[in-house]
Short mmCIF file of C-alpha atoms in Angstrom, two decimals:
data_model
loop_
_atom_site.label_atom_id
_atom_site.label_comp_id
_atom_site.label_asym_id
_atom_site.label_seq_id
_atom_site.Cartn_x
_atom_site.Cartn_y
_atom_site.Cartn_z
CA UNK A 1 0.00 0.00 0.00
CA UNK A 2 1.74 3.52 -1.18
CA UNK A 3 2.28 6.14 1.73
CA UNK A 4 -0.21 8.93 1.32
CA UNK A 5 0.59 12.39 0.29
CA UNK A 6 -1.91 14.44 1.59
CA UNK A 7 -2.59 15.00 5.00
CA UNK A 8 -5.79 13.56 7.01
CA UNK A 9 -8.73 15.10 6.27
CA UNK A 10 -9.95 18.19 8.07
CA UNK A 11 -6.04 19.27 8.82
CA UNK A 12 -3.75 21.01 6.12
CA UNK A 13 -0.16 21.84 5.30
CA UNK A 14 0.99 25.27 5.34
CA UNK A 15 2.92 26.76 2.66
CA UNK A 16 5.40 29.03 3.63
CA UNK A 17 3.52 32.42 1.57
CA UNK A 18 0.35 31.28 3.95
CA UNK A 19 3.12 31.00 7.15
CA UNK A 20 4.87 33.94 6.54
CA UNK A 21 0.90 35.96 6.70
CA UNK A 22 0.31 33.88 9.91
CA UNK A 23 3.77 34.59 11.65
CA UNK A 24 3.14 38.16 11.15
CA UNK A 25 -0.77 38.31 12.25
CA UNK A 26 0.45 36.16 15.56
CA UNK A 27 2.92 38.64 16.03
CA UNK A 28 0.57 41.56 15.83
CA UNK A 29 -2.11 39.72 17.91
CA UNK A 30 0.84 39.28 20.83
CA UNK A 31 2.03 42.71 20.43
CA UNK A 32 -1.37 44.22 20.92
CA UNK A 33 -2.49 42.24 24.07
CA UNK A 34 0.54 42.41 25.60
CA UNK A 35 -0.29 46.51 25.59
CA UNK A 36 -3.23 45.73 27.02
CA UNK A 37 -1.40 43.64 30.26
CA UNK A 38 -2.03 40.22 29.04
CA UNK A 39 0.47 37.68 30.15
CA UNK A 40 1.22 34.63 27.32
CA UNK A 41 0.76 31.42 29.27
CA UNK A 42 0.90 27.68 28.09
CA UNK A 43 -0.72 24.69 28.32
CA UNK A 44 -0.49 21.10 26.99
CA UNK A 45 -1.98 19.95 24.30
CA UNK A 46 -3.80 17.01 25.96
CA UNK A 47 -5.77 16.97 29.24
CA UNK A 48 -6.94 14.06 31.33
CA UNK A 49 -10.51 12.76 29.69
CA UNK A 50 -12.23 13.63 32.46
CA UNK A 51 -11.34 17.37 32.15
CA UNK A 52 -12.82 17.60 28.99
CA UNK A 53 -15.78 15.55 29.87
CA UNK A 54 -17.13 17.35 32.28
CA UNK A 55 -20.86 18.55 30.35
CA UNK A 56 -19.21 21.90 30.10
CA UNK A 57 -18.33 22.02 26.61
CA UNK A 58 -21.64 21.42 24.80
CA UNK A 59 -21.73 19.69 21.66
CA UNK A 60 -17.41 19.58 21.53
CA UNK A 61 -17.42 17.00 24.07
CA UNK A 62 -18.81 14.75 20.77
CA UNK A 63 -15.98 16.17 18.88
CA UNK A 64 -13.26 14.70 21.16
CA UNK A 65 -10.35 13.07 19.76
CA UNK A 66 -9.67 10.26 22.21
CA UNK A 67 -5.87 8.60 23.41
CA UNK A 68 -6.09 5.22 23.96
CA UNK A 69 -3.92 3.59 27.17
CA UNK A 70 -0.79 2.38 26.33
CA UNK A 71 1.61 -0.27 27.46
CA UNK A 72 0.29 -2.39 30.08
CA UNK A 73 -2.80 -0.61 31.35
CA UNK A 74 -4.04 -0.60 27.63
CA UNK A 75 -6.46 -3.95 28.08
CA UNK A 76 -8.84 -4.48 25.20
CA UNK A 77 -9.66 -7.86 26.23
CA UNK A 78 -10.97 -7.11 29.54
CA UNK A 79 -12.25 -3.41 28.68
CA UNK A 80 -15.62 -3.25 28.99
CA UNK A 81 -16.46 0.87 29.30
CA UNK A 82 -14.78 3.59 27.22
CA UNK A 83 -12.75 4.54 30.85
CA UNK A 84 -11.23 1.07 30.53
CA UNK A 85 -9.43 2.28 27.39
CA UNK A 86 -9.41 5.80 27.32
CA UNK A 87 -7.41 7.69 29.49
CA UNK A 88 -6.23 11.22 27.91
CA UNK A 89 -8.21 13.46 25.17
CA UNK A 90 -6.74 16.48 22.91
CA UNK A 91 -7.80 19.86 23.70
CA UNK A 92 -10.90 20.95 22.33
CA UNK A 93 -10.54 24.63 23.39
CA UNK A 94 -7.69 26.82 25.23
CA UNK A 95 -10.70 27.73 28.25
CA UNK A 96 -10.77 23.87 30.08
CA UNK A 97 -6.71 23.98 30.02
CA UNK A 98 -6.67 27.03 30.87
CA UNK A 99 -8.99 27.00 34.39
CA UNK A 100 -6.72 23.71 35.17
CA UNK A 101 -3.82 25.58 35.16
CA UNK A 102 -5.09 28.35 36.99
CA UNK A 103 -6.23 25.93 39.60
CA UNK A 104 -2.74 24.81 39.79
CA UNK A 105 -0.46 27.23 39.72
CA UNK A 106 -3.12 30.35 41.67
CA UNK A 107 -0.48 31.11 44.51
CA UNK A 108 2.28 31.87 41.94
CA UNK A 109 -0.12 33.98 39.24
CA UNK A 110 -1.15 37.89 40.14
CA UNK A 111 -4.95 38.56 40.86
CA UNK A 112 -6.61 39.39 38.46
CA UNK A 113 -4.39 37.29 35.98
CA UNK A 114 -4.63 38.33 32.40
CA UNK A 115 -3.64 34.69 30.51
CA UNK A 116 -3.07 35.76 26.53
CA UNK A 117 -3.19 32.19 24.89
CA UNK A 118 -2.01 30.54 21.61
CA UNK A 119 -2.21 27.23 20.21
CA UNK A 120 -3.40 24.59 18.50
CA UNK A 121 -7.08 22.66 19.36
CA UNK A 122 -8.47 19.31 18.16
CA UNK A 123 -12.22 18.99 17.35
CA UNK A 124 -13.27 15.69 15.08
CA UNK A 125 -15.51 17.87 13.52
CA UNK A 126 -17.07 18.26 9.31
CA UNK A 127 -14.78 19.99 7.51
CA UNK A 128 -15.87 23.16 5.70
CA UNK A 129 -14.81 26.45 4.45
CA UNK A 130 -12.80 28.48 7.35
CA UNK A 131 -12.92 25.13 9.37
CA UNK A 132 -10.52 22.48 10.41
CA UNK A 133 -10.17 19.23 12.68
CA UNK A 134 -7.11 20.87 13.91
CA UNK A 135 -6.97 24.78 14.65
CA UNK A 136 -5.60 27.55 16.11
CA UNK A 137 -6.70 29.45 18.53
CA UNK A 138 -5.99 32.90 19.82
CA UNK A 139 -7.62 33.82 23.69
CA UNK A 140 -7.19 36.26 26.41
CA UNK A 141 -9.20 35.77 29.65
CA UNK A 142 -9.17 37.52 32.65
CA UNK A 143 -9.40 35.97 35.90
CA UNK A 144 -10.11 37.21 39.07
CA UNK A 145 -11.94 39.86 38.26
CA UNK A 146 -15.69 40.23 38.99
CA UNK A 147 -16.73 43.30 37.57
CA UNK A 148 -17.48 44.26 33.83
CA UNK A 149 -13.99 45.98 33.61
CA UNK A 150 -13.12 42.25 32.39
CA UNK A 151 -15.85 42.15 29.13
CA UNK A 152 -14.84 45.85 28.29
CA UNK A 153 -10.77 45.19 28.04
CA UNK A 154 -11.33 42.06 26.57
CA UNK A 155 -13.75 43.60 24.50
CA UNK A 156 -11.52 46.72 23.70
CA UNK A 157 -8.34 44.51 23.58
CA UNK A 158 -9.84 42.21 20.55
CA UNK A 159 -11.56 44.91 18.51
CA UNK A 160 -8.23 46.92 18.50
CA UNK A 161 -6.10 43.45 17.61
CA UNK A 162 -8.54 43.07 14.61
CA UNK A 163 -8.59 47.06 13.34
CA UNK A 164 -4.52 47.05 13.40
CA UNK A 165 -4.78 43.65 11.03
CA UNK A 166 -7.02 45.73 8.95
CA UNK A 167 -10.40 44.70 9.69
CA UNK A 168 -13.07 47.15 9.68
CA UNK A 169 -17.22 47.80 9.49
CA UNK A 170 -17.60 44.29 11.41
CA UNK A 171 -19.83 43.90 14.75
CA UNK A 172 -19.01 42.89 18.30
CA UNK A 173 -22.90 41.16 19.09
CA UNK A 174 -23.46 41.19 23.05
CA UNK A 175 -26.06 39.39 24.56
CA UNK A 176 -26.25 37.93 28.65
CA UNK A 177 -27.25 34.41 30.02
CA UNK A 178 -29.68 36.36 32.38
CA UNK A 179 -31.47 37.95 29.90
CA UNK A 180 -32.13 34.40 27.91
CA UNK A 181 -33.21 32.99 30.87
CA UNK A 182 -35.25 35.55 32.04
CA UNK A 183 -36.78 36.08 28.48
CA UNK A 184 -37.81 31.95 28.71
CA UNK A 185 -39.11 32.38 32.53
CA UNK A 186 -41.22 35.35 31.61
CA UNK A 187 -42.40 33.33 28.64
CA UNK A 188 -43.70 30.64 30.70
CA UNK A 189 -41.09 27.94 29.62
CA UNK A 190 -39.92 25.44 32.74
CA UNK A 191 -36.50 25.57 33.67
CA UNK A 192 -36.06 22.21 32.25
CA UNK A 193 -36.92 23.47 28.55
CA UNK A 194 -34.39 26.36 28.70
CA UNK A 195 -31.42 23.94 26.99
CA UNK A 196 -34.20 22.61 24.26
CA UNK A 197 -35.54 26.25 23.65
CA UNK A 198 -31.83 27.66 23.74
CA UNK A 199 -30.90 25.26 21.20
CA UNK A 200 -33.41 25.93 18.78
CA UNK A 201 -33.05 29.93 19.37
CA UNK A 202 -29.43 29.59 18.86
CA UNK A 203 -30.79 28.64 14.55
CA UNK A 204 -32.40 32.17 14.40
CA UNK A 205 -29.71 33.33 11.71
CA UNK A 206 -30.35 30.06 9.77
CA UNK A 207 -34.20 29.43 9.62
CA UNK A 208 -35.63 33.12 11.00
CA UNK A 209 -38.13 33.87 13.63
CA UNK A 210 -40.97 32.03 11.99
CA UNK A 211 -38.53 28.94 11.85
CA UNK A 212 -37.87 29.02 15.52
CA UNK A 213 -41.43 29.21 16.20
CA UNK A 214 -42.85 26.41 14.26
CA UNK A 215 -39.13 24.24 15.71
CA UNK A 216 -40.60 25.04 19.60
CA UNK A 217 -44.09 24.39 18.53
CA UNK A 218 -42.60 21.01 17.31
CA UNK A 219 -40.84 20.26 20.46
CA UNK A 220 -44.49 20.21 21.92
CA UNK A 221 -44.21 23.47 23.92
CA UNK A 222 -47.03 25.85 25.06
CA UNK A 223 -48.34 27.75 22.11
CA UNK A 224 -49.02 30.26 24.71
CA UNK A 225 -45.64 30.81 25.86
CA UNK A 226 -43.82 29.85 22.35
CA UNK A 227 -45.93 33.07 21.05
CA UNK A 228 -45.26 35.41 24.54
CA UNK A 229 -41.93 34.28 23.82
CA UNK A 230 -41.69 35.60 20.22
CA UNK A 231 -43.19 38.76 20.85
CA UNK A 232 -40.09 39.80 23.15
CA UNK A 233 -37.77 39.42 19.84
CA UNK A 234 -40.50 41.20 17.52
CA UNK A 235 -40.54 44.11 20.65
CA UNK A 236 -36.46 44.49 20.39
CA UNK A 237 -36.49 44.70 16.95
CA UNK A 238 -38.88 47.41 16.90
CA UNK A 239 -37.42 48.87 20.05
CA UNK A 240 -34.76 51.90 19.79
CA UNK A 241 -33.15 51.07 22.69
CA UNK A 242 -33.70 46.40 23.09
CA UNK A 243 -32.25 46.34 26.43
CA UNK A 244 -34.54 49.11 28.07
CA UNK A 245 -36.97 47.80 26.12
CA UNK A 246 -36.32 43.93 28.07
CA UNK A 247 -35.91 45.57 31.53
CA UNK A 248 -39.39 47.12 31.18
CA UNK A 249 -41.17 44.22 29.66
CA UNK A 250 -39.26 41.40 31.79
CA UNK A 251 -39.69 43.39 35.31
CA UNK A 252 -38.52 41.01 38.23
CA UNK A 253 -37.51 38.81 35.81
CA UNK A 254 -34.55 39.94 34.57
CA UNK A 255 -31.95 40.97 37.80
CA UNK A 256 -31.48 45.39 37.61
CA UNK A 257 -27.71 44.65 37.81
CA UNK A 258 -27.30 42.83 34.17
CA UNK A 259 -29.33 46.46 32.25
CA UNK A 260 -26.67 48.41 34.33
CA UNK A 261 -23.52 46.41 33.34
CA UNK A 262 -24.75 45.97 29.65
CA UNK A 263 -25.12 49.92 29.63
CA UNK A 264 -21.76 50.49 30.81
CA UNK A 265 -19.94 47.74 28.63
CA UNK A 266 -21.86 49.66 25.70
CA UNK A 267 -21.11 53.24 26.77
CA UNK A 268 -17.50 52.37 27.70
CA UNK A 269 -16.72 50.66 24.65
CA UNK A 270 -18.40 52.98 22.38
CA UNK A 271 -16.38 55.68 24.10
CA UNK A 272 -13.04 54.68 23.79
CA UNK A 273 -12.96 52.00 21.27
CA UNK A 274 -10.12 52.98 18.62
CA UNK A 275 -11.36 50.48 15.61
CA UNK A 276 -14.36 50.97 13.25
CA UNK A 277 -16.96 48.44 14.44
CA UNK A 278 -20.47 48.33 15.96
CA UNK A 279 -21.58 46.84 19.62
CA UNK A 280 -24.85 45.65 18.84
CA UNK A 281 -27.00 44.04 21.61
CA UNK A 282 -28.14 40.58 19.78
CA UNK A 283 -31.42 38.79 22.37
CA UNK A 284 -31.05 35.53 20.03
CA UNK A 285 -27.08 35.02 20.80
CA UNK A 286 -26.47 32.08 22.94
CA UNK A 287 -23.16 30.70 22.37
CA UNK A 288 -22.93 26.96 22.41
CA UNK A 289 -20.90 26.34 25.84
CA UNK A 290 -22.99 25.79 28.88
CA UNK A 291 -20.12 26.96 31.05
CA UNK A 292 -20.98 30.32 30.20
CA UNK A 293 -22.66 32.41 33.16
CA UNK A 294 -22.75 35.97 32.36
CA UNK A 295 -22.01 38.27 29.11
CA UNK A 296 -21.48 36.43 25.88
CA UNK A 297 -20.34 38.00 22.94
CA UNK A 298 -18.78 36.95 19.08
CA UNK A 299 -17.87 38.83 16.39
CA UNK A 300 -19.93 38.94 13.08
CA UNK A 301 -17.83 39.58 9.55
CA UNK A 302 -19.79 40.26 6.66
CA UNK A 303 -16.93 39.34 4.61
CA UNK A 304 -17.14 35.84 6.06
CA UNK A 305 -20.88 35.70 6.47
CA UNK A 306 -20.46 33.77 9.85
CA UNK A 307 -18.79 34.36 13.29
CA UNK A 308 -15.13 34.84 13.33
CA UNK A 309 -14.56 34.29 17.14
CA UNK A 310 -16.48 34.99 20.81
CA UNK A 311 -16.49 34.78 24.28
CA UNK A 312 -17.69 35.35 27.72
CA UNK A 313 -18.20 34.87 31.01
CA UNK A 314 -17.81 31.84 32.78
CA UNK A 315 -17.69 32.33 36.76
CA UNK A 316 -18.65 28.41 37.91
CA UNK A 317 -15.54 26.78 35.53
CA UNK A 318 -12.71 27.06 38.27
CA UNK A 319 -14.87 26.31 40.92
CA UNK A 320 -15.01 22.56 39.19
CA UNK A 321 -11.02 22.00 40.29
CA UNK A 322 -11.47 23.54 43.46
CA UNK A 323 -14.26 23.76 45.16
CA UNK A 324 -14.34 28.12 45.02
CA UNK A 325 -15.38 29.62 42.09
CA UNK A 326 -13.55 32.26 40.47
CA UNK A 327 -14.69 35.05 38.62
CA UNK A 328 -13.90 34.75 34.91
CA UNK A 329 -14.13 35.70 31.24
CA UNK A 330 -12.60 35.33 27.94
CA UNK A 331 -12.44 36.32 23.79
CA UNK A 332 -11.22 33.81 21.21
CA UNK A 333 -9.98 35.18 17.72
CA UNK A 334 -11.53 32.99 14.88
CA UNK A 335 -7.41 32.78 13.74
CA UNK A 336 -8.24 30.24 10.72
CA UNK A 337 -11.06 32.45 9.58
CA UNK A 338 -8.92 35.59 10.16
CA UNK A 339 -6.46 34.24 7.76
CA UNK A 340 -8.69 32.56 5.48
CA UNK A 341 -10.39 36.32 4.54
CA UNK A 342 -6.22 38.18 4.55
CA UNK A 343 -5.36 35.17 1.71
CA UNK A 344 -8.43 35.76 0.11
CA UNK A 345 -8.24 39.29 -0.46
CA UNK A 346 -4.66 39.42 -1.26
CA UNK A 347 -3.51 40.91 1.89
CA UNK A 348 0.59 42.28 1.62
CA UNK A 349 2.58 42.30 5.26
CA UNK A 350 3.34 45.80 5.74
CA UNK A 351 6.83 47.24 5.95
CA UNK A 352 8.71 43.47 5.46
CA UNK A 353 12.83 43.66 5.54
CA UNK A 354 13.75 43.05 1.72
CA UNK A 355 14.14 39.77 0.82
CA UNK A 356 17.49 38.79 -1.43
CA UNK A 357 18.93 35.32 -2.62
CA UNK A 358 22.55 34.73 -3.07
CA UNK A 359 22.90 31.66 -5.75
CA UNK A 360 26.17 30.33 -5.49
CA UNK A 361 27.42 28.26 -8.77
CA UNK A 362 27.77 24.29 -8.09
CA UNK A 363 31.75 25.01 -8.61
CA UNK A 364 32.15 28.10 -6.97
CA UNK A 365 35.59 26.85 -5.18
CA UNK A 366 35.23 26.40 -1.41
CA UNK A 367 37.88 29.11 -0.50
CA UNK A 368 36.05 31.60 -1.88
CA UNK A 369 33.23 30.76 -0.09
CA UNK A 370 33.40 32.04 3.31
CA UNK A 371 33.72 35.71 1.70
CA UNK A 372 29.91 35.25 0.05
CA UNK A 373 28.56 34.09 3.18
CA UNK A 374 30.18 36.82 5.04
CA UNK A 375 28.83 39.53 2.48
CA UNK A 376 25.57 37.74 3.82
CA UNK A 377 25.60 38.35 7.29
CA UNK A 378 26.68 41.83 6.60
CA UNK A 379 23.78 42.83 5.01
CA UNK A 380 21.52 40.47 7.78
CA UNK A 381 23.25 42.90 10.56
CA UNK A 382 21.32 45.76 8.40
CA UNK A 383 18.15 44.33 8.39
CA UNK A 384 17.92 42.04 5.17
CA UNK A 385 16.46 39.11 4.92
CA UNK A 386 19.25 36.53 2.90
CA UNK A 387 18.62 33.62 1.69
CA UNK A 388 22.28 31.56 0.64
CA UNK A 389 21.74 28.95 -1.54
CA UNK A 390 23.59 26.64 -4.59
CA UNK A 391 22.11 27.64 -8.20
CA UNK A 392 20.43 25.07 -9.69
CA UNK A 393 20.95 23.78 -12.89
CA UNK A 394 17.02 25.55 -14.51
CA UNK A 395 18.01 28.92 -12.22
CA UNK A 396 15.04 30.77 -14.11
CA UNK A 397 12.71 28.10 -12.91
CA UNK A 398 14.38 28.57 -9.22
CA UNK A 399 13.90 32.34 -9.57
CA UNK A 400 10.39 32.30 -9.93
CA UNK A 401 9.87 29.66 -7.49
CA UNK A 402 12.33 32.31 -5.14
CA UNK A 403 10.10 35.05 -6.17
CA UNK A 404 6.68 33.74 -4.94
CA UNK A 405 7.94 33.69 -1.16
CA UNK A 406 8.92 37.01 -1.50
CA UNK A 407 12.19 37.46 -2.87
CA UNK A 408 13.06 40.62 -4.61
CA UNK A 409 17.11 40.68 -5.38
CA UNK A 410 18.79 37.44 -6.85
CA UNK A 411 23.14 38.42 -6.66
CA UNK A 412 24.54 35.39 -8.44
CA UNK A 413 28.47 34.19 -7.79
CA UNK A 414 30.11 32.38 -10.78
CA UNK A 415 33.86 31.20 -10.26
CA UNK A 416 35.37 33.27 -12.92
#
């Protein structure tokens, strides 16, 4: 059987034109939250299974990829659970790792801790445009702190990462746990139909209101309350103000405190925000993670017609490790889909060093040498980028080959 070529499905090689665009949007990413007092932190790439198995992380925990045992306690004879041969799992996110770690290592981090995190994640998921089995991710979270200072820096920090890579005229879409569960208990739906209802609200971009309503009418809900329930989104679309509009239709059902922080995450960020975007409050955004407790929030790209990262609040996460919950909240950059829209519109890294190629004749004598490769690191010292390398035998072939990573100036050594 021949070796294959390709790699697995749902993962890709990078060329280096596509590394050379990522290298230089991680480096802007890092450069901006590190202004903004986030620490870069690290974590492994697998966790123990029953970390990630926890029923926090919604419909990933099907997307798992699973290590098997190995050596001696690998038994497949005897096995007779999944826990008999499964021991370790690969990260499906960077926000399980990363509560772990803070669980571990607490006494030695500041309070709050700012964690900037980057690296890869594993999710056994359908391929698709903008959408791998293995990705990276880009987070900051904030830990520690319990007031909405957290959303608005994160908020502030992400929006500013995403208008210095050139991004502009996208949305930041806010919505609160609270206010979906307080929008279902006013409705009339039991606490047990909140995931079910949830679920089927979180399709409102896909199949509209009228979808939603005949999908809850399916699930053999109240007609009473599926139509109460409907109304509220009707009323915020109508509304010029849909949170004011919630607090006075809701009442005692929706907590004073969560109008009063979503007003001042939208006035603060509207004041001092430095990129071109909009905050818009979204009542149908749910965000698939049940470990979210508070504020949720993604961002919405018209050029990608989808979301290109999100976030929130998730105060109960910690308290899983141990035993005291800690407050906390995070933003992931979409970084696939991020790059996937620079390649696609032809996106140039600003300001690069220039790029030569010294090609060095096959019998360009040995002695000689040293002085071309010391010509080299002469002009490295001032800031070039030189590439040393033996002239092939079709050197116009080689040249263009040269030229589409970026090489500008070919100097060519014969032994005369």
């Amino acid at each position: 059987m021949p070796l294959a070529k390709k790699p697995v499905n749902g993962m890709k090689d990078i060329l280096p034109a596509e590394m050379q665009i990522r290298d230089y949007v991680q480096g802007v990413i890092k450069e901006t939250y590190r202004s903004f007092g986030f620490t870069p932190m690290e974590t492994p790439c697998m966790e123990n299974i029953a970390n990630l198995s926890n029923k926090q992380g919604g419909e990933n925990e099907k997307l798992i990829f699973k290590v098997m045992k190995r050596g001696e306690k690998l038994n497949v004879k005897e096995a007779e659970t999944e826990a008999d041969l499964v021991d370790f799992g690969m990260r499906y996110d960077l926000t399980v790792p990363l509560a772990r770690y803070y669980s571990n290592h607490a006494n030695d981090l500041p309070s709050p801790f700012k964690a900037l995190q980057m690296g890869n994640v594993w999710r056994a998921d359908r391929p698709q445009r903008g959408r791998y089995r293995q990705f990276m991710q880009c987070d900051i979270d904030i830990l520690g702190e319990p007031s909405n200072l957290a959303e608005i820096e994160l908020i502030l920090a992400t929006t500013t990462t995403l208008g210095r890579l050139g991004f502009h005229g996208f949305e930041i879409r806010i919505n609160e746990r609270r206010i979906l569960k307080a929008m279902a208990a006013y409705s009339g739906f039991s606490e047990e139909a909140y995931d079910t209802v949830f679920i089927i609200l979180d399709k409102m971009d896909k199949i509209g209101l009228e979808g939603v309503t005949a999908e809850l009418e399916k699930e053999g809900l109240a007609k009473e309350s599926v139509d109460k329930y409907t109304a509220l989104f009707r009323g915020v679309e109508q509304a010029d103000d849909g949170i004011m509009y919630l607090a006075e239709t809701l009442g005692d059902f929706l907590p004073s405190d969560v109008v009063r922080s979503m007003q001042e995450i939208s006035e603060s960020v509207n004041a001092c925000k430095t990129a071109e975007f909009a905050l818009v409050f979204d009542p149908t955004l749910v965000r698939g993670m049940s470990y979210y407790t508070g504020t949720i929030f993604e961002i919405a790209m018209p050029q990608f017609g989808g979301s290109c990262g999100g976030g929130g609040r998730y105060d109960k996460m910690i308290g899983n490790f141990t035993g005291r919950d800690v407050p906390a909240c995070g933003f992931s950059i979409g970084f696939e889909r991020i790059i996937l829209l620079l390649l696609e519109s032809g996106f140039q890294i600003p300001e690069q060093p220039k790029k030569a190629a010294y090609l060095i004749e096959k019998g360009y004598p040995g002695e000689k040498l040293s002085e071309v490769i010391a010509q080299a690191q002469k002009a490295r010292q001032e800031g070039q980028q030189v590439l040393v390398v033996r002239m092939n035998k079709n050197k116009k072939f080689q040249k263009e080959q040269l030229a589409k990573d970026g090489y500008e100036e070919f100097v060519e050594f014969f032994d005369k």
